[in-house]
Short mmCIF file of C-alpha atoms in Angstrom, two decimals:
data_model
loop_
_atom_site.label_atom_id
_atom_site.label_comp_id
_atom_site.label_asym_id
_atom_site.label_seq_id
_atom_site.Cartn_x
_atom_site.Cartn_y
_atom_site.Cartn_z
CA UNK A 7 0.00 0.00 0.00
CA UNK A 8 2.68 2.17 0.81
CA UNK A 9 4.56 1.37 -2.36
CA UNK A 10 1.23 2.21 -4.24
CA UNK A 11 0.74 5.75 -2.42
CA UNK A 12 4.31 6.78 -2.99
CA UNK A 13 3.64 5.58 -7.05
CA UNK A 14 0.45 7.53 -7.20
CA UNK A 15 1.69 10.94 -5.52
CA UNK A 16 2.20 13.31 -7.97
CA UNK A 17 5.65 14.93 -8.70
CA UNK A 18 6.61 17.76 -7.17
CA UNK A 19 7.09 21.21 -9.56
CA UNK A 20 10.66 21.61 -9.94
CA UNK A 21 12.52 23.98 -7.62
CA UNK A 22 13.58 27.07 -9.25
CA UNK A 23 17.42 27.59 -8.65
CA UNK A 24 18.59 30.52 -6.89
CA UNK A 25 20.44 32.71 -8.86
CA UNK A 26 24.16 32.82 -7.25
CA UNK A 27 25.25 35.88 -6.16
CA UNK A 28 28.79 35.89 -7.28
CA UNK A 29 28.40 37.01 -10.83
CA UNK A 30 26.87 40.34 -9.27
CA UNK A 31 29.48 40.29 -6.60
CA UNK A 32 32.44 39.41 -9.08
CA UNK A 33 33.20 42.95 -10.02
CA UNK A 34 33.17 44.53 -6.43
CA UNK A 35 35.43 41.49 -5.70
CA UNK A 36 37.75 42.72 -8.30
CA UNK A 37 38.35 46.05 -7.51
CA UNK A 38 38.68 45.46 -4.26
CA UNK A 39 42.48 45.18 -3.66
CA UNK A 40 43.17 47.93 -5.64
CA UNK A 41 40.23 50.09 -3.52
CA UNK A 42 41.81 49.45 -0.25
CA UNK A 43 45.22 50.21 -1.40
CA UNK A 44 43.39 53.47 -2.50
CA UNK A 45 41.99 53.67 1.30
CA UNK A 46 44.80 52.94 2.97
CA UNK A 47 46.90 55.71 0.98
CA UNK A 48 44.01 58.17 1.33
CA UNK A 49 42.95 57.43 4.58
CA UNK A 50 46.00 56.87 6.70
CA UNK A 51 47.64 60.28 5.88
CA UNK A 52 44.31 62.05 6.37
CA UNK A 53 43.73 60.75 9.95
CA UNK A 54 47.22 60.97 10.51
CA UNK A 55 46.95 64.89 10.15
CA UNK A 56 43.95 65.08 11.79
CA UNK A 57 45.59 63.57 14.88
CA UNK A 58 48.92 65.31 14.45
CA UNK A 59 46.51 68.65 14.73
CA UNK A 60 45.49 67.89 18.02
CA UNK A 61 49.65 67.17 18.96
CA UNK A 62 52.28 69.28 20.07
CA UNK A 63 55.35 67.60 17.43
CA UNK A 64 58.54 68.33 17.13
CA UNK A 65 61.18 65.82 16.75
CA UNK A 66 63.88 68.45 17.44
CA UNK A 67 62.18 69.03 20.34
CA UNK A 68 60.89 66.38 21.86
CA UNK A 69 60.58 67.36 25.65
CA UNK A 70 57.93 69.75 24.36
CA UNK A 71 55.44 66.69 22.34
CA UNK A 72 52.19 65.56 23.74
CA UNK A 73 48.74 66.21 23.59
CA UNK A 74 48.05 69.80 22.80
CA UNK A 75 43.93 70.06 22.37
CA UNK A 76 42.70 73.26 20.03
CA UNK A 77 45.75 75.16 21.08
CA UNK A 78 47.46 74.83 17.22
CA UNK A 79 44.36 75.97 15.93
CA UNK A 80 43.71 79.13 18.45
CA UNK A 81 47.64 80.19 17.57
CA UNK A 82 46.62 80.44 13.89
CA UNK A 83 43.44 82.23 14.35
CA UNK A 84 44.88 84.80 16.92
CA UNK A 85 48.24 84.87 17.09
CA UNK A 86 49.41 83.63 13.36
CA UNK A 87 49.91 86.91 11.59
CA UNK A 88 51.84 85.34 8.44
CA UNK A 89 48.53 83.08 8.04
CA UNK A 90 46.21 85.84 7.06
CA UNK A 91 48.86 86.75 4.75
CA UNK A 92 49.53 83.82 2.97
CA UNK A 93 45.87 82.69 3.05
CA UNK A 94 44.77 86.68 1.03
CA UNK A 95 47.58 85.89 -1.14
CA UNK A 96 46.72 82.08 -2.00
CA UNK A 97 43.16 83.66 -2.88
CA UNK A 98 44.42 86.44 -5.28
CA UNK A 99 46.46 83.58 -6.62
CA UNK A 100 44.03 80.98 -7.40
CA UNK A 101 41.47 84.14 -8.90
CA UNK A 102 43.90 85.71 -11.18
CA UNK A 103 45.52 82.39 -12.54
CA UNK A 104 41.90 80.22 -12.37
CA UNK A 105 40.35 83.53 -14.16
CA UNK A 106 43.84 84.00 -16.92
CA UNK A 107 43.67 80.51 -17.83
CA UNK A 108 39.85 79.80 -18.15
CA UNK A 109 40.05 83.06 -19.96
CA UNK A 110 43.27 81.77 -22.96
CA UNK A 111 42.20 78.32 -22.77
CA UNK A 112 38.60 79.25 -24.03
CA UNK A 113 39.90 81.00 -26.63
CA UNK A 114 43.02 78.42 -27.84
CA UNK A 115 39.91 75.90 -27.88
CA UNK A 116 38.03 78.23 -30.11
CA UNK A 117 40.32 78.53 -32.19
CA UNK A 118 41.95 74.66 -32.58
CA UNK A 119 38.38 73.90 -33.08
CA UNK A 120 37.87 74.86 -36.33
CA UNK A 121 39.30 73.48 -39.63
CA UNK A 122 42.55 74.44 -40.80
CA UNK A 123 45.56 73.63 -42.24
CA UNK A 124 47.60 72.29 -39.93
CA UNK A 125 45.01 71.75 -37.30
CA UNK A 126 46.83 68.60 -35.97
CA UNK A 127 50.28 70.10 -35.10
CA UNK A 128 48.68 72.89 -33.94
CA UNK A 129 46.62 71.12 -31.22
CA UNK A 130 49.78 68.88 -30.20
CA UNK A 131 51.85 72.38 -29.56
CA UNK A 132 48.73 73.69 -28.20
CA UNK A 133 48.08 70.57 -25.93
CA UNK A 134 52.50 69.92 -25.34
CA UNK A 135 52.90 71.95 -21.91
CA UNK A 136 50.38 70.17 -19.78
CA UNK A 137 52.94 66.92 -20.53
CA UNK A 138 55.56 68.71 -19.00
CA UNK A 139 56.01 68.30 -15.05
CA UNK A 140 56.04 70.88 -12.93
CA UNK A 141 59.03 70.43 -11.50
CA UNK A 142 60.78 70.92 -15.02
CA UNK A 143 58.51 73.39 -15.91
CA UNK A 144 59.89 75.69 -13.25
CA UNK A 145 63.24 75.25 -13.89
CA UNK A 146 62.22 76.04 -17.85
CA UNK A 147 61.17 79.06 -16.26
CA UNK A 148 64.12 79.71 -13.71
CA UNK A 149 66.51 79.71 -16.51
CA UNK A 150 64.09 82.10 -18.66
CA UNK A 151 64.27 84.41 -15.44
CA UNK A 152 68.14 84.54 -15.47
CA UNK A 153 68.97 87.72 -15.06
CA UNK A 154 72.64 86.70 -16.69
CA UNK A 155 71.03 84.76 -19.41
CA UNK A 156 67.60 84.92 -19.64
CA UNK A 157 65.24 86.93 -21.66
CA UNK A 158 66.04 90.45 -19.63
CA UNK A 159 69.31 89.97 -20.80
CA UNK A 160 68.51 89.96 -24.80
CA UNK A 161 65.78 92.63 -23.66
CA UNK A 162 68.21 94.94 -22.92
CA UNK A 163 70.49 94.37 -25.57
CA UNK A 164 67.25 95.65 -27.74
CA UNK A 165 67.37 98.67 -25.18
CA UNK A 166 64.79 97.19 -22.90
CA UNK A 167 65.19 97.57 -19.43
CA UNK A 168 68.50 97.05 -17.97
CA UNK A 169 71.16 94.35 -17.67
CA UNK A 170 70.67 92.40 -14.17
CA UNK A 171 67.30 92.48 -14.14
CA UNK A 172 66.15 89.78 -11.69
CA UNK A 173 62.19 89.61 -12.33
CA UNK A 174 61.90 87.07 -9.55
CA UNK A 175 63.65 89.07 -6.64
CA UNK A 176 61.52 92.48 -7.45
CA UNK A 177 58.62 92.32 -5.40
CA UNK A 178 56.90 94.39 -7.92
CA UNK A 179 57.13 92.18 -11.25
CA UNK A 180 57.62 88.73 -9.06
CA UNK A 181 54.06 87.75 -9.47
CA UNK A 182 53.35 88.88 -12.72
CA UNK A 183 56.50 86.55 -13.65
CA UNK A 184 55.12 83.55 -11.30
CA UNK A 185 51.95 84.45 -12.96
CA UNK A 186 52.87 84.06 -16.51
CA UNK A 187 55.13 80.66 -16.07
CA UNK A 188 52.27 78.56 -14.26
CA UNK A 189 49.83 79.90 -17.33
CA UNK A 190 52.27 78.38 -19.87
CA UNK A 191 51.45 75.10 -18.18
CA UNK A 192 48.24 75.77 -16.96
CA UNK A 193 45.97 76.76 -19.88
CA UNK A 194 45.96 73.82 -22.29
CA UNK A 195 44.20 71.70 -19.39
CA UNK A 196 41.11 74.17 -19.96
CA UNK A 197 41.55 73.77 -23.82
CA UNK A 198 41.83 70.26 -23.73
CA UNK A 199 38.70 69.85 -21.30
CA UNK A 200 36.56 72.46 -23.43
CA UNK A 201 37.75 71.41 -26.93
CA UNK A 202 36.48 68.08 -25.67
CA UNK A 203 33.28 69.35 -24.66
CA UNK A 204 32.80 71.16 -27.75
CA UNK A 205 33.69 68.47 -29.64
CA UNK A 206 29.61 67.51 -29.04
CA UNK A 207 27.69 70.41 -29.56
CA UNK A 208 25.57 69.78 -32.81
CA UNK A 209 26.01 71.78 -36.07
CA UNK A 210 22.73 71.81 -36.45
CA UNK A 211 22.52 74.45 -34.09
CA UNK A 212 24.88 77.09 -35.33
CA UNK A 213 23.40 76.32 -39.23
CA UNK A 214 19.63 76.99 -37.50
CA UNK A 215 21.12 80.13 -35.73
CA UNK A 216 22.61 81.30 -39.30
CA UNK A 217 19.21 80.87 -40.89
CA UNK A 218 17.93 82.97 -37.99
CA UNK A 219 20.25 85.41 -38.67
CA UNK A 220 22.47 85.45 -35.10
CA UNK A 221 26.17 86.92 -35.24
CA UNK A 222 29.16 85.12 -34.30
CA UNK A 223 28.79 86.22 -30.87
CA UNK A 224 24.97 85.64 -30.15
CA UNK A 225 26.19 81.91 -31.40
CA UNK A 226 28.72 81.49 -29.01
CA UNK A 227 26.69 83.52 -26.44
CA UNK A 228 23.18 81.55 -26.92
CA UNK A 229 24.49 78.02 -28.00
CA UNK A 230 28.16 77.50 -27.06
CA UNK A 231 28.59 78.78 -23.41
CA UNK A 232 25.41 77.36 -22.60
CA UNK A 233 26.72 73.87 -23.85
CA UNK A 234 30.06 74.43 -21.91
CA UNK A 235 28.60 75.11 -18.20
CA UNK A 236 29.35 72.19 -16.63
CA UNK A 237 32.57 71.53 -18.15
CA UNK A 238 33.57 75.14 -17.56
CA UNK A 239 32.07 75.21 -14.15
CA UNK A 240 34.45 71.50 -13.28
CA UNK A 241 37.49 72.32 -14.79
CA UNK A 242 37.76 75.49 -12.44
CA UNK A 243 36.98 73.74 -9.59
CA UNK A 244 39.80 71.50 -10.11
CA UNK A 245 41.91 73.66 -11.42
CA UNK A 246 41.12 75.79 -8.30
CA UNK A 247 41.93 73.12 -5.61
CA UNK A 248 45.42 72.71 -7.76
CA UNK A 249 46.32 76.47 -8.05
CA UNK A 250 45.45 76.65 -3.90
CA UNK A 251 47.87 73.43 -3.21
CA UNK A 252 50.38 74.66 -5.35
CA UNK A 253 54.34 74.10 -4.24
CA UNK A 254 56.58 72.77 -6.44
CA UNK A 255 56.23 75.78 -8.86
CA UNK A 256 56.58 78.75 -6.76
CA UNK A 257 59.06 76.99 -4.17
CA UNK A 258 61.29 76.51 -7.53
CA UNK A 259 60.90 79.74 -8.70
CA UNK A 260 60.97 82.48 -5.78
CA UNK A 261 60.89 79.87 -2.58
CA UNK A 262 58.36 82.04 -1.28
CA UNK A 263 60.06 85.62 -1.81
CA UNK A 264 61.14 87.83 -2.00
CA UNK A 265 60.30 88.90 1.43
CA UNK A 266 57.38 86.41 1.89
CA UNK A 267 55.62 88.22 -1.43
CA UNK A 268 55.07 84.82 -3.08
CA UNK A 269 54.08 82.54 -0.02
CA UNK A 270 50.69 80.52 -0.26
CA UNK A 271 49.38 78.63 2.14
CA UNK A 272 49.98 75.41 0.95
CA UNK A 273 54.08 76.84 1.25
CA UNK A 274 54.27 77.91 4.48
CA UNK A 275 52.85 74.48 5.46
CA UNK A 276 55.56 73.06 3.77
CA UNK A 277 57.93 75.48 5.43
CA UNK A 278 56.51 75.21 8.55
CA UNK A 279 56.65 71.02 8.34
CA UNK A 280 60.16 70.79 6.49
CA UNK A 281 62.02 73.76 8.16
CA UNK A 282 61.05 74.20 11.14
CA UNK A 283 59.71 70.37 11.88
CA UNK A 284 56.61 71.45 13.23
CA UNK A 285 54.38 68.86 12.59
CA UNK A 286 51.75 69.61 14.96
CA UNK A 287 51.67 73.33 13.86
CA UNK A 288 51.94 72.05 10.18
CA UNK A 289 48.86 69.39 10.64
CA UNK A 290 46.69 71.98 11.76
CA UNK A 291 47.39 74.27 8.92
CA UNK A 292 46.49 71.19 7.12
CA UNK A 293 43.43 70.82 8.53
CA UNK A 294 42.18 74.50 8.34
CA UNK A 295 43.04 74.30 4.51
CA UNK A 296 41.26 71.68 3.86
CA UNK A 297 37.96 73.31 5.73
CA UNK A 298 38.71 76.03 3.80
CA UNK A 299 38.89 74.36 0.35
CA UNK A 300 35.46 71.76 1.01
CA UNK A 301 33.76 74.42 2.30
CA UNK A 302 34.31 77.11 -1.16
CA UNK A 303 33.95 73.48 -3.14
CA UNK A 304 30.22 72.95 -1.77
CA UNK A 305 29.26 76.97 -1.77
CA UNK A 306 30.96 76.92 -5.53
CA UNK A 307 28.81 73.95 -7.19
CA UNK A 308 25.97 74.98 -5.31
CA UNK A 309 25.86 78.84 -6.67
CA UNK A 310 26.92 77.44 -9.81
CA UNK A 311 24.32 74.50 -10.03
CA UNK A 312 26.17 72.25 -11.49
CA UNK A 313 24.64 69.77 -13.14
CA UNK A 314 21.79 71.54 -13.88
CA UNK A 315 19.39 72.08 -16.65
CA UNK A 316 20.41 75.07 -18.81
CA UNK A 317 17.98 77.65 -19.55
#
């Protein structure tokens, strides 16, 4: 009977099979060596400053380490002169150059965007200083500076100024100079983002605008800035948070002069950390920087609405 019951039961519906998981975790799985490394070089030096902040350290000095609190942080808010200074001058810096190089790049993008003879070489000379490192790229600039064999010196033989003209130890032509060697580097990274971007807009558009009968400038007014917000709107925001942490450049060509004319934040960190070997002092620098550069990153994109629907 039991044999009979057990022949007359009816099969049961197949089970369905649960889809494995490890197809969707496979890529996650992948990445994830190289992501920690990421974390671990990210991560370690930021906490590391963060706790350094809250530390008086000096290996020189070493009687004098331990646990210091906010005291770092009330020293460069009331008692840190050369911080104002440094932090008005890192702002003038990052608006002129940000402003200068937005300003050539949009127009060497204009121009290597259209069809010409040529067109190829001319972007590759165009695009050629943003391969350069900026280490090199200062001392292109040092030895243009030479005041024994630089460009002053065949200036004056034209009757130009005067022999022994040091542009980088005259407070009053040192940042124009600084100014003009980081813009030799600095603009083809807005004409290479922009030419990129403009690479897309339709010509549909501009041959509608020319039936309509819009100028040159209405076109580039109504259609062209328009279609370059956002990439316009990112490329000075990183460009921005570059110019601010800027070193290598400026310590090459002035070190900071003369007489402190040329010293950003970002370099008296660096002077304060390497020089003097206060850490502590340097890590809380560190940290007020990097307020300072999240917080005028989140007012920025949100004023500029980036991202945004363009009206």
């Amino acid at each position: 009977m039991a044999q009979a019951a057990a022949v007359a039961k009816p099969p049961a519906p197949p089970r369905r099979r649960r889809a494995s998981a490890t197809p969707r975790r496979l890529p996650y799985l992948l990445i994830a060596p190289a992501g920690l490394l990421m974390l671990g070089f990210i991560a370690y030096p930021v906490i590391s400053v963060f706790y350094y902040s809250l530390q008086e350290y000096n290996p020189t000095k070493p009687w004098r380490n331990g646990y210091a609190g906010f005291d770092n942080f009330v020293h460069i808010f009331t008692e840190d002169p050369q911080f104002w200074g440094t932090l008005v001058f890192s702002a003038k810096w990052v608006f002129v150059e940000v402003g200068l190089q937005l300003l050539f790049g949009l127009a060497l993008a204009l121009i290597v965007n259209q069809t010409f003879v040529g067109r190829a070489i001319g972007r590759a000379l165009v695009f050629s200083p943003w391969a350069v490192s900026g280490v090199l790229t200062s001392a292109i600039w040092v030895l243009l500076y030479n005041s024994q064999t630089g460009v002053s010196r065949y200036l004056a033989d034209l009757g130009i100024g005067s022999y022994g003209t040091s542009w980088l130890s005259d407070t009053s032509t040192v940042f124009s100079a600084a100014v003009v060697a980081d813009l030799w580097r600095g603009v083809p990274f807005f004409a290479i983002l922009i030419l990129a971007d403009l690479q897309s807009v339709s010509k549909d558009l501009y041959e509608a605008a020319e039936v309509d009968g819009a100028s040159r400038f209405q076109q580039f007014w109504n259609i062209t800035l328009p279609h370059l917000k956002d990439a316009i709107i990112l490329s000075t925001l990183l460009r921005a948070v570059w110019e601010f942490n800027n070193v290598d450049l400026l310590y090459t060509l002035t070190g900071g002069g003369p007489a402190g004319e040329t010293t950003t934040l970002p370099l008296y960190i660096a002077n304060t950390s390497i020089d003097a070997h206060d850490f502590g002092y340097a890590s809380a620098l560190t940290t007020v920087a990097f307020v300072i550069l999240l917080f005028c990153s989140i007012v920025y994109l949100r004023l500029s609405k980036f991202g945004g629907e363009n009206k």
